[in-house]
Short mmCIF file of C-alpha atoms in Angstrom, two decimals:
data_model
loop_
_atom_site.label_atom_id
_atom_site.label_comp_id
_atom_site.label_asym_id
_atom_site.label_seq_id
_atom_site.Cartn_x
_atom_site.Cartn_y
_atom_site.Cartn_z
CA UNK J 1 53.77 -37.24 -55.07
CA UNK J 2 51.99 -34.62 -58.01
CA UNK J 3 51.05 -31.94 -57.59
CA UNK J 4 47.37 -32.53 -58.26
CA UNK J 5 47.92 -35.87 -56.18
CA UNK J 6 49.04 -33.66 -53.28
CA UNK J 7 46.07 -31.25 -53.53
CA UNK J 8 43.17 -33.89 -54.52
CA UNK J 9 44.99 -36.18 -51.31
CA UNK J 10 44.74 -33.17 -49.00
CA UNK J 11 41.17 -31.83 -49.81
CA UNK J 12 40.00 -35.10 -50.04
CA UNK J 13 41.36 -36.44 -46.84
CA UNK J 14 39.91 -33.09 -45.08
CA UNK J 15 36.28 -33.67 -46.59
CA UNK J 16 36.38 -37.24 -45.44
CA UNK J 17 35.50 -35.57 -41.88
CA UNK J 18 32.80 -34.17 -43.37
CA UNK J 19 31.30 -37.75 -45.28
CA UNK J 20 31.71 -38.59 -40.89
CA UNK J 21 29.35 -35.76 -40.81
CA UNK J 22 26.89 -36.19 -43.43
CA UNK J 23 26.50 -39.92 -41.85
CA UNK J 24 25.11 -38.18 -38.59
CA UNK J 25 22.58 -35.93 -40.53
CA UNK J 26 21.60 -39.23 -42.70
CA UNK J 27 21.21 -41.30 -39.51
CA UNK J 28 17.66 -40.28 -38.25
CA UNK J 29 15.90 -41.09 -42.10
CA UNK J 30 16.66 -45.27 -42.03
CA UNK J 31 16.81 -44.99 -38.06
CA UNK J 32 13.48 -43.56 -36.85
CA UNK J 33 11.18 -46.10 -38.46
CA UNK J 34 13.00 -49.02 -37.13
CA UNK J 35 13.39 -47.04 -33.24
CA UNK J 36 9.90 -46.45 -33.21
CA UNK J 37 7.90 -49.18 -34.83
CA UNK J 38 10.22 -52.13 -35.18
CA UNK J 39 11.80 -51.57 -31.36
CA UNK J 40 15.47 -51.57 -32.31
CA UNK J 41 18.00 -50.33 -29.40
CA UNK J 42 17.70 -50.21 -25.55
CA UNK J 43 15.40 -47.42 -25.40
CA UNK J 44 11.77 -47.29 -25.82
CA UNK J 45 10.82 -43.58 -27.89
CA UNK J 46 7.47 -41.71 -28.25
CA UNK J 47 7.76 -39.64 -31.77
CA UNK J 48 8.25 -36.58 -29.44
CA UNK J 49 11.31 -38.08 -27.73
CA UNK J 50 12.81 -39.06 -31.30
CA UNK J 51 12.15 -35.70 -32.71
CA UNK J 52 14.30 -34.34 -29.93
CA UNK J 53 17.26 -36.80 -30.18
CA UNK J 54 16.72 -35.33 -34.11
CA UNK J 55 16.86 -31.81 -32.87
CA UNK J 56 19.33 -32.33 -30.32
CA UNK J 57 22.14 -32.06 -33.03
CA UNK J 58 21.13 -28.74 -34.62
CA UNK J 59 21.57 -27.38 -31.02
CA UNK J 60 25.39 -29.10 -30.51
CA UNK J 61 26.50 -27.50 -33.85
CA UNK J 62 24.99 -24.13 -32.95
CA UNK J 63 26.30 -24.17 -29.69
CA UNK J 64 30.11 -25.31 -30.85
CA UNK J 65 30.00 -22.29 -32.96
CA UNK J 66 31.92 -19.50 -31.25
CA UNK J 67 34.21 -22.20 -29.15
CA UNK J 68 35.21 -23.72 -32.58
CA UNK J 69 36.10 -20.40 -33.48
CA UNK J 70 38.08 -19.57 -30.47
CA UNK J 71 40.11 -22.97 -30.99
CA UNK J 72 40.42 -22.32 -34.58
CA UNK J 73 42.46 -19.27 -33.78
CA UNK J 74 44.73 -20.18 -30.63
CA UNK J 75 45.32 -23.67 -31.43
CA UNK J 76 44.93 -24.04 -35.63
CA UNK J 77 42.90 -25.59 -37.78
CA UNK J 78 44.13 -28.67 -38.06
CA UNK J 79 44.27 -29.21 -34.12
CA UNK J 80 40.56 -28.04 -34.18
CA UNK J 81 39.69 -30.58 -36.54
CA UNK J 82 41.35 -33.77 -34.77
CA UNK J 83 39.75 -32.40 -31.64
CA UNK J 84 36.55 -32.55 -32.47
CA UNK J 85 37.01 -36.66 -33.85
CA UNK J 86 36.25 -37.27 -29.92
CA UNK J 87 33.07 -35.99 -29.75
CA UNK J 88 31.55 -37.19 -32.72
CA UNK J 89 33.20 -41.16 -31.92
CA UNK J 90 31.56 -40.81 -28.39
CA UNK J 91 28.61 -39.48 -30.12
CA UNK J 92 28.38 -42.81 -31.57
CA UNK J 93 28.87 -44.80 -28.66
CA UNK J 94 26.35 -43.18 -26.35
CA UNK J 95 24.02 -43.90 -29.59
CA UNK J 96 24.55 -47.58 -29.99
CA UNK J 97 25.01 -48.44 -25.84
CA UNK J 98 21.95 -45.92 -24.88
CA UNK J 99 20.75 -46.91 -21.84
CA UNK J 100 18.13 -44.32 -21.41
CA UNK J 101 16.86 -41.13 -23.50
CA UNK J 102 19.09 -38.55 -21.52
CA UNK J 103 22.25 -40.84 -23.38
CA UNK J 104 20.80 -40.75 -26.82
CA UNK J 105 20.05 -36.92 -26.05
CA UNK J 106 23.88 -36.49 -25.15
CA UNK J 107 24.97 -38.51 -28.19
CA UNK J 108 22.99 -36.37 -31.08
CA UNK J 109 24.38 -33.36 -28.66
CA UNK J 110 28.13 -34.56 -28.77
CA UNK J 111 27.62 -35.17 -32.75
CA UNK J 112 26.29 -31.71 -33.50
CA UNK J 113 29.24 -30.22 -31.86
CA UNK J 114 31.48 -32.09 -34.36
CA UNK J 115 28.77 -31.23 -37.02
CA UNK J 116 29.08 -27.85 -36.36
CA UNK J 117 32.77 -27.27 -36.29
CA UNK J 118 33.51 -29.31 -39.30
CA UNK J 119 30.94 -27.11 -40.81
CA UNK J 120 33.18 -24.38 -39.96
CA UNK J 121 36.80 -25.63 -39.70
CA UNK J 122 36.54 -27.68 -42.78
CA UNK J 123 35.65 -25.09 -45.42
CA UNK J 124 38.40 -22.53 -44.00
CA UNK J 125 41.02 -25.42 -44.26
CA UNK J 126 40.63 -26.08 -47.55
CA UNK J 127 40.08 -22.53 -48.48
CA UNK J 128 43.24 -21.40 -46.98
CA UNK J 129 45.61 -24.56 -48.63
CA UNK J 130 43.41 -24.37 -52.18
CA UNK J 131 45.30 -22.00 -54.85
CA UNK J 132 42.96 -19.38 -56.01
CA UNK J 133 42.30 -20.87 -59.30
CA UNK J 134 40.77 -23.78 -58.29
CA UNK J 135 39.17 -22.87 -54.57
CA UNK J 136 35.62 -23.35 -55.54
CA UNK J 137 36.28 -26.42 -57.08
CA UNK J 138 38.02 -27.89 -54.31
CA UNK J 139 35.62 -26.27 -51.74
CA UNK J 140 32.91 -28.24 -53.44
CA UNK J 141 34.50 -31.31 -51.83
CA UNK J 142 32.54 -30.25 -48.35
CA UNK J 143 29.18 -30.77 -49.59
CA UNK J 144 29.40 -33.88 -51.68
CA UNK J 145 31.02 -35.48 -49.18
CA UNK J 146 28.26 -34.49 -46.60
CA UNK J 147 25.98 -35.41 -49.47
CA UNK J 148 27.53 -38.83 -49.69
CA UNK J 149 28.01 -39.59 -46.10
CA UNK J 150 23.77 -39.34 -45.76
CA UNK J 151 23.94 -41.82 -49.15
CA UNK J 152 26.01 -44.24 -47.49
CA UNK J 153 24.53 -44.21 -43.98
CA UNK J 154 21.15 -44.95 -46.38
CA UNK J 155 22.61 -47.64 -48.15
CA UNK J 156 24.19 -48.53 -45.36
CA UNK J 157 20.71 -49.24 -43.54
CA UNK J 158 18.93 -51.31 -46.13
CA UNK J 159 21.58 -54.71 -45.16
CA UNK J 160 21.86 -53.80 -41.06
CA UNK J 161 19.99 -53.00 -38.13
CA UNK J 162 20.15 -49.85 -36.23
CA UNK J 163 23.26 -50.96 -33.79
CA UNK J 164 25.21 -52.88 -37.01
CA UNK J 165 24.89 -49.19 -38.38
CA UNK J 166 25.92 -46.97 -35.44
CA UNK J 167 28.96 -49.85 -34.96
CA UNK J 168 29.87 -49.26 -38.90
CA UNK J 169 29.58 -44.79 -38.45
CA UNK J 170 31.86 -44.95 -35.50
CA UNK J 171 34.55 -47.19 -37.16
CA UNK J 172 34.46 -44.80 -40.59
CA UNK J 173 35.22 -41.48 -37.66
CA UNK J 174 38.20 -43.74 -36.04
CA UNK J 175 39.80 -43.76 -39.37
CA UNK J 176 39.69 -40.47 -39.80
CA UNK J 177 41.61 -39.70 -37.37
CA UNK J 178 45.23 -41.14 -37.91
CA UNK J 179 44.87 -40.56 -41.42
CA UNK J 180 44.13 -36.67 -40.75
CA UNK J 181 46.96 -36.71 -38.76
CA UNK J 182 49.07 -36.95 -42.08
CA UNK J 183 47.77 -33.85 -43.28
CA UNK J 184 49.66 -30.27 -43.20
CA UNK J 185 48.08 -27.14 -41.08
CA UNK J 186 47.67 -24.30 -43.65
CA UNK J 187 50.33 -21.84 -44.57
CA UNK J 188 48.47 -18.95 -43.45
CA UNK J 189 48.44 -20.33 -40.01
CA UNK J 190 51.97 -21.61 -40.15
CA UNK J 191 53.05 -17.94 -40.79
CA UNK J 192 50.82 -16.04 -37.98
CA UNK J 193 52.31 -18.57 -35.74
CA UNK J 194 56.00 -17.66 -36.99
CA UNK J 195 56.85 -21.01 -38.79
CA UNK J 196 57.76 -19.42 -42.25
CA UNK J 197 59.82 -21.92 -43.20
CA UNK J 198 57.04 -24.84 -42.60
CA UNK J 199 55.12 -22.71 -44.31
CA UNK J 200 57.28 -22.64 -47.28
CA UNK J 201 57.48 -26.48 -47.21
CA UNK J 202 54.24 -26.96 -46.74
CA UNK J 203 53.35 -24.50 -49.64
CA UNK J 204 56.10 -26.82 -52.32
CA UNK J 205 54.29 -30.33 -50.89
CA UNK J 206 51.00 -29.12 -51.94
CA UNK J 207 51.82 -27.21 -55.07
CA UNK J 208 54.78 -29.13 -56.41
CA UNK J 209 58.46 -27.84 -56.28
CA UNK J 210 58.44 -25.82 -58.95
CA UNK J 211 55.84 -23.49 -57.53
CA UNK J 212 57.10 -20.30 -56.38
CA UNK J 213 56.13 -20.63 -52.88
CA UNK J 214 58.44 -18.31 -51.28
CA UNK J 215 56.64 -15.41 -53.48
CA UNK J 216 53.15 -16.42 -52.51
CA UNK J 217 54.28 -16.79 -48.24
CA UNK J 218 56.02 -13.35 -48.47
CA UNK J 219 53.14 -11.74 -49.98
CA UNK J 220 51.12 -13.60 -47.12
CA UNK J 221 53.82 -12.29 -44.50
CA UNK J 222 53.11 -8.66 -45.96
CA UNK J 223 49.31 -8.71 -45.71
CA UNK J 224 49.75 -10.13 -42.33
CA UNK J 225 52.23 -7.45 -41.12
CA UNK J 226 50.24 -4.71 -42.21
CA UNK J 227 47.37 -6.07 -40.34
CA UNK J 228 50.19 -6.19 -37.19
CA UNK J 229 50.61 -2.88 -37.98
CA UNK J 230 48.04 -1.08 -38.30
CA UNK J 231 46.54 0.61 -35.00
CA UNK J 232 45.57 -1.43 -32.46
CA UNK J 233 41.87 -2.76 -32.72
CA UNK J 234 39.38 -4.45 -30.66
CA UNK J 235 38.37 -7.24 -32.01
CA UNK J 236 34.64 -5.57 -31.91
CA UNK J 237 36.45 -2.40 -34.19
CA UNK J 238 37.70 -5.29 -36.57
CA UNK J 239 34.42 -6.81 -36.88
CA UNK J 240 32.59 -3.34 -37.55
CA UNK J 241 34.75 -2.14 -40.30
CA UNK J 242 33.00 -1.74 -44.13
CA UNK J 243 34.78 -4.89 -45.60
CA UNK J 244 34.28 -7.49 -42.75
CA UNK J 245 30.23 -5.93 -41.82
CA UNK J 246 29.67 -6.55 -45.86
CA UNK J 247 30.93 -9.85 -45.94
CA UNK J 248 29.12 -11.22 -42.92
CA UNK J 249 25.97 -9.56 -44.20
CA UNK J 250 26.45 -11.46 -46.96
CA UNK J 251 27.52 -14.83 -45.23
CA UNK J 252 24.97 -14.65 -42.62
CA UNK J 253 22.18 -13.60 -44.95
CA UNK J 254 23.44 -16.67 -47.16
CA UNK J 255 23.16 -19.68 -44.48
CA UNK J 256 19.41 -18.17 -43.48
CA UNK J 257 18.32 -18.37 -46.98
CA UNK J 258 20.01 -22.51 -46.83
CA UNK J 259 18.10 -23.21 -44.26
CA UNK J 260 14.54 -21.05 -45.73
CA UNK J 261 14.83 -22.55 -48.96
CA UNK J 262 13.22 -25.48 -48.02
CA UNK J 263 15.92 -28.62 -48.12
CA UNK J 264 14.68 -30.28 -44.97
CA UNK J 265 11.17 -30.11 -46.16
CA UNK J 266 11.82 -31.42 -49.80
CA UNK J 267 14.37 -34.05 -47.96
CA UNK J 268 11.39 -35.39 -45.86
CA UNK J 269 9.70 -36.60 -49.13
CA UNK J 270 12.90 -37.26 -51.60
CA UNK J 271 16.23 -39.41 -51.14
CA UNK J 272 19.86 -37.97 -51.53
CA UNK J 273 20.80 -39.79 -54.77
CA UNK J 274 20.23 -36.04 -56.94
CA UNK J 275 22.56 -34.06 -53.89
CA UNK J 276 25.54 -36.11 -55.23
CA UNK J 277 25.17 -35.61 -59.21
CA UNK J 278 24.34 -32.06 -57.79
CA UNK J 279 27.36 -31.65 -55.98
CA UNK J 280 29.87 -32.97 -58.82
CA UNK J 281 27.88 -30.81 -61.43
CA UNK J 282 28.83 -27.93 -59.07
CA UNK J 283 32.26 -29.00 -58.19
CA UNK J 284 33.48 -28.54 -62.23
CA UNK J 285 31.16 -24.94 -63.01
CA UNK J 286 31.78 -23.15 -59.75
CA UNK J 287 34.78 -21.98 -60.65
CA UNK J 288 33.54 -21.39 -64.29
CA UNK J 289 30.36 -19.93 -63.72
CA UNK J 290 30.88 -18.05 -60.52
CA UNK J 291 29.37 -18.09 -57.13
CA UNK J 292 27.01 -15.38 -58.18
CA UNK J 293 25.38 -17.03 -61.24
CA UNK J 294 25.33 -20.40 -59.18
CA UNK J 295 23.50 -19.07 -56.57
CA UNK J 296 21.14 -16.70 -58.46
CA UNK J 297 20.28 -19.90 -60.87
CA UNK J 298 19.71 -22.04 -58.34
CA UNK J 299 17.76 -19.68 -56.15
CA UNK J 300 15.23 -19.50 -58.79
CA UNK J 301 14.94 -22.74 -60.34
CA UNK J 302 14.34 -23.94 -56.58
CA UNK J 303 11.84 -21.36 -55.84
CA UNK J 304 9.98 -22.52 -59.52
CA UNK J 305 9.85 -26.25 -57.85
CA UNK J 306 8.25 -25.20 -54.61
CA UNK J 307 5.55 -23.64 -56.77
CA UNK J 308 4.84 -26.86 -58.62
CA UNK J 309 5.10 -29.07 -55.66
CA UNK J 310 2.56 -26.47 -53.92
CA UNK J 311 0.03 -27.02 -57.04
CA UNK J 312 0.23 -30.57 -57.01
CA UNK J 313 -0.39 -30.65 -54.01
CA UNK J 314 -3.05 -28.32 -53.42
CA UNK J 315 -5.12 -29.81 -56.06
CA UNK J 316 -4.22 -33.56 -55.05
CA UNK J 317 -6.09 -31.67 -51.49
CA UNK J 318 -8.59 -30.28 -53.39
CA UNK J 319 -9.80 -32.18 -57.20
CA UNK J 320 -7.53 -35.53 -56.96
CA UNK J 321 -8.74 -36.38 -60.57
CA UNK J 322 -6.68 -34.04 -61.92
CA UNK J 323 -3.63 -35.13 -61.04
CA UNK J 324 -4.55 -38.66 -60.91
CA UNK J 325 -2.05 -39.16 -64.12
CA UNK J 326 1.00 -36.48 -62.93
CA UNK J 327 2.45 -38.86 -60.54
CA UNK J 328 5.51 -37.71 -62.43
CA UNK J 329 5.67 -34.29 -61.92
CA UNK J 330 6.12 -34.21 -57.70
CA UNK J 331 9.05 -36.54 -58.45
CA UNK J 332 10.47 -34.40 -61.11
CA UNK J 333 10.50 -31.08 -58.94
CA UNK J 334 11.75 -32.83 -56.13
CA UNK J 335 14.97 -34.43 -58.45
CA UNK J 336 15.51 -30.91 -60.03
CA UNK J 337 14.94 -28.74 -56.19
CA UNK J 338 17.66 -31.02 -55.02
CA UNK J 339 19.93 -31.45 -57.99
CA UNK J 340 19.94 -27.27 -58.00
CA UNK J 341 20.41 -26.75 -54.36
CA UNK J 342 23.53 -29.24 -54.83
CA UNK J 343 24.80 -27.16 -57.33
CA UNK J 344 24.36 -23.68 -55.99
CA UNK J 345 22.75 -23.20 -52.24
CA UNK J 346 24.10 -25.94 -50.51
CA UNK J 347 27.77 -25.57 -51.25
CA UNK J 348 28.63 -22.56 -52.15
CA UNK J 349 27.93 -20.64 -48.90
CA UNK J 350 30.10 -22.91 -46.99
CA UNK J 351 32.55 -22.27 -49.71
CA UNK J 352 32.53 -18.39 -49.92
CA UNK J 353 32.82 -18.49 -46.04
CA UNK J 354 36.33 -19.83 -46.19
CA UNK J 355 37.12 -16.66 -48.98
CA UNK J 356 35.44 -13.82 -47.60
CA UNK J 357 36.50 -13.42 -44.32
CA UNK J 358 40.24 -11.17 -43.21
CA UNK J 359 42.56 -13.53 -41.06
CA UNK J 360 41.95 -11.32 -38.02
CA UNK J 361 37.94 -12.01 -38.20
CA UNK J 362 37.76 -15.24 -40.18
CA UNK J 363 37.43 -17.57 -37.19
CA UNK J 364 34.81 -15.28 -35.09
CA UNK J 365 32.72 -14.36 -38.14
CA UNK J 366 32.61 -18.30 -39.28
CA UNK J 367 31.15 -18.93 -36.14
CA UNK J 368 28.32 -16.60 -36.26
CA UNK J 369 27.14 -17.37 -39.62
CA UNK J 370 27.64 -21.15 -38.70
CA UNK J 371 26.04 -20.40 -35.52
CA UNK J 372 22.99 -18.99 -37.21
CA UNK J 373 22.69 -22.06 -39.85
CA UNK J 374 22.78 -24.47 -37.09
CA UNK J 375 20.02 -22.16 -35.10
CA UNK J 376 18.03 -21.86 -37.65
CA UNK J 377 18.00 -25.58 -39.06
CA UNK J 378 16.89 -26.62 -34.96
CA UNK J 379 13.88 -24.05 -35.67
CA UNK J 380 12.78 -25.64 -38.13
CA UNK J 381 13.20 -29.16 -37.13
CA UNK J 382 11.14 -28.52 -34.33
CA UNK J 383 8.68 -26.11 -36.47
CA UNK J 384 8.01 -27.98 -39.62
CA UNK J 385 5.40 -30.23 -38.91
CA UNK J 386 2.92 -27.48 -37.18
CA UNK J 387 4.03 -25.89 -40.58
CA UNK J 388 2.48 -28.29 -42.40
CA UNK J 389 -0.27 -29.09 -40.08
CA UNK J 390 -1.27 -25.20 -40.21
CA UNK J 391 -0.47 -24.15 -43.71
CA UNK J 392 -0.76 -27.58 -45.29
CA UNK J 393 1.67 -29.42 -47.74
CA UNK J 394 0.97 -26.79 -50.96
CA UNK J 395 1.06 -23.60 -48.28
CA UNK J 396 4.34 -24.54 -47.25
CA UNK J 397 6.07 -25.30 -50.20
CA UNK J 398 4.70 -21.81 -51.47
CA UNK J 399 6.15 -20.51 -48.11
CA UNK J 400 9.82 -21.75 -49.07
CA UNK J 401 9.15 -20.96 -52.29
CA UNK J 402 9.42 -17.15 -51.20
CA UNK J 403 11.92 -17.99 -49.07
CA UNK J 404 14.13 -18.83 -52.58
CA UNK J 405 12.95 -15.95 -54.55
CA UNK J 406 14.19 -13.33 -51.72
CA UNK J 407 17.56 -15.51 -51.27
CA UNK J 408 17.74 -14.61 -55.57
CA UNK J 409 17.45 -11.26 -54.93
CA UNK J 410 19.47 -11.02 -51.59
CA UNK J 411 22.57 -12.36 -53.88
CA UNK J 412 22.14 -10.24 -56.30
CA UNK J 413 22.10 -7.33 -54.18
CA UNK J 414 24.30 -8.49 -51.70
CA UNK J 415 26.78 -11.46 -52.41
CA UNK J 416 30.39 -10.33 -53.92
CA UNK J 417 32.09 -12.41 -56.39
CA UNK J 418 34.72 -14.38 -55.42
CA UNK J 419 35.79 -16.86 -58.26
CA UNK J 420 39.15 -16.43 -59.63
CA UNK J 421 39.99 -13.27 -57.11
CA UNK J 422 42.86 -13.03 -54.52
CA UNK J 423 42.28 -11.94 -51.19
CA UNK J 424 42.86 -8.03 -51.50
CA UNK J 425 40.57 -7.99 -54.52
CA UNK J 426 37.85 -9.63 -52.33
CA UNK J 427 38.55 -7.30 -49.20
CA UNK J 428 38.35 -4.23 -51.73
CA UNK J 429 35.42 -5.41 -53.67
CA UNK J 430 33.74 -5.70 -50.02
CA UNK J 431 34.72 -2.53 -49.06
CA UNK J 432 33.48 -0.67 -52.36
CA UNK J 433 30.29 1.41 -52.37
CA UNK J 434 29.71 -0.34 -55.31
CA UNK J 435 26.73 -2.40 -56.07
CA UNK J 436 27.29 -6.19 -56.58
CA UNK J 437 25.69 -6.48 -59.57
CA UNK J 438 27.15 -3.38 -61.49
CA UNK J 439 30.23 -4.60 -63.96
CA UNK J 440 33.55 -4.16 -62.49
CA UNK J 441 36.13 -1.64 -64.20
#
């Protein structure tokens, strides 16, 4: 096998757990209407009840957070990954068998767990197997395929009925499995856990044979022995020192401006069809543009949308007339909102978290900023209609709208750049005095 067949095979194979994901968050869109006014299923649901089954899975990925993280480091990432196929198939079943709410309630509870370890697990996989060249590339894998897991559990929908599509999401997470099962754990785990060797081997399989793996592992086996040691540490002391409290600053600070900018909100009222071009547009610049610029662009562009869709809006509210012609225009903002927070917001934090982070912290610092997406998307899953009730539709797209010009300025403040940098220039960026957006020497 290539090289590039190797690499594209592994990433690829990795972010088809996440396409199992993105089916779960797609689920509720072609499944509520048909619940709830066309009686699919078992279960009889008020809107309340089916908000909660919705909400239910923002709480499971929140609350797999620090376990996840805990796995990650005693038992590996790849372990962590097949564990977490059992949940998210059983998820499924309680789904399509529900008997009563409490199961449906369980199901969307079993699938955020998976949701929310994939979330984590996922990026830091293929950050630690991707050479540094081509990281943000291949780290765009985990957001187009969540992007087209929600596409295909749409067009899924539109030939089957509810229990035809639950059947169909559960067989696409049983394939996963064995076929993840193929897959290498990462060198950098290999090593901590003493298997040099494997590590070597698995370094050649993924980069080809002429690669000089045995350089790269020993320069790995000399950043991890100076972290053996160095004094003894709590892992509270590692978590407080300048390089890792800058970099989950910057990580958590990133997922809370995800969730703030809006996505669910403009997702209520567009389809996922722009998330995919999104995605691939950001899969071949984020390596050549940079995190940074990514981010910053897309912060802004988003934030201009918001204020357009809050116009319309407000004077659809207010003077219909005047809009009577711009049916357009709502559609265009919501194509270029989602298009841009494909390209920069929605991937590139998860990204960035699998680059940031030292060995000793990575898992335990993934799982707060992952724990603190996951919070804060329940929030507002359970917040966003009194939102809209109380500020209206133009209010609250103005809200989020400041939500995306602070996350602009919070990266430019605060978010390092990572494309093209090894780990010790990362680590030493992070634990310069420096301002982020001064030039480098």
């Amino acid at each position: 096998m290539s090289f590039l067949s190797c690499y594209h095979h592994c990433f690829v194979t990795a972010s088809y757990g996440v396409l199992t994901i993105g089916m779960v968050f797609g689920w509720s869109a072609p499944a509520g209407p048909r619940i709830l006014e066309d009686g699919e299923g078992n279960v009889d649901l008020s809107d309340d009840q089916f908000s909660w089954a919705i909400a239910f899975m923002p709480v499971g990925g929140a609350l797999a957070a620090i376990p996840c993280g805990l796995m990650m480091k005693s038992e590996g990432r790849k372990n962590t990954i097949l564990f977490f196929v059992l949940p998210l198939l059983l998820g499924w079943v309680l789904l399509t068998w529900a008997q009563a709410v409490a199961m449906m309630y369980l199901g969307r509870l079993l699938q955020g767990f998976a949701a929310g370890a994939y979330s984590m697990s996922v990026p830091i996989y293929i950050g630690e197997i991707a050479d540094q060249r081509i990281r943000g590339t291949v780290g765009s894998f985990f957001q187009l395929m969540l992007n087209l897991g929600m596409l295909m559990s749409f067009s899924i929908s539109v030939g089957v009925n509810v229990f035809q599509l639950n059947i169909i999401s559960g067989f696409i997470v049983l394939l996963f499995g064995p076929i993840f099962m193929l897959m290498p754990e990462t060198p950098p785990c290999l090593l901590k856990r003493g298997h040099k060797t494997k590590a070597i081997e698995t370094l050649k399989w993924l980069r080809g044979p002429k690669c000089d793996a045995f350089s790269e592992i020993e320069l790995l086996q000399t950043q991890q022995d100076a972290l053996l040691n160095q004094p003894k540490k709590s892992l509270k002391k590692s978590l407080i020192t300048p390089e890792t409290l800058s970099a989950l600053f910057a990580m958590i600070g990133l997922v809370t401006f995800l969730q703030m900018s809006g996505i669910n909100a403009v997702l209520f009222y567009a389809t996922d069809i722009f998330m995919v071009f999104g995605t691939l547009v950001a899969a071949f610049t984020v390596d050549r543009v940079g995190r940074r610029w990514l981010l910053m662009i897309s912060a802004v562009i988003m934030c201009a949308s918001h204020i357009v869709l809050g116009v319309y809006f407000q004077l659809l509210h207010t003077n219909p007339a005047q809009v009577e012609n711009l049916e357009w225009l709502p559609v265009l903002a919501l194509s270029i909102f989602v298009t841009l927070f494909s390209i920069g917001f929605g991937p590139v934090p998860w990204i960035m978290i699998g680059e940031v982070f030292a060995i000793d912290v990575k898992d335990l610092a993934s799982s707060l900023a992952t724990f603190t997406s996951y919070a804060l998307s329940f929030m507002l899953s359970k917040t966003f209609n009194p939102l809209r009730n109380g500020l209206g539709e133009a209010g609250t797209f103005w809200l989020f709208g400041g939500f995306c010009l602070l996350g602009a300025i919070f990266v430019f403040l605060f978010v390092p750049e990572t494309k093209g940098k090894t780990f010790d220039q990362i680590q030493k960026r992070l634990a310069s005095s420096r301002m982020y957006y001064r030039a480098e020497k």
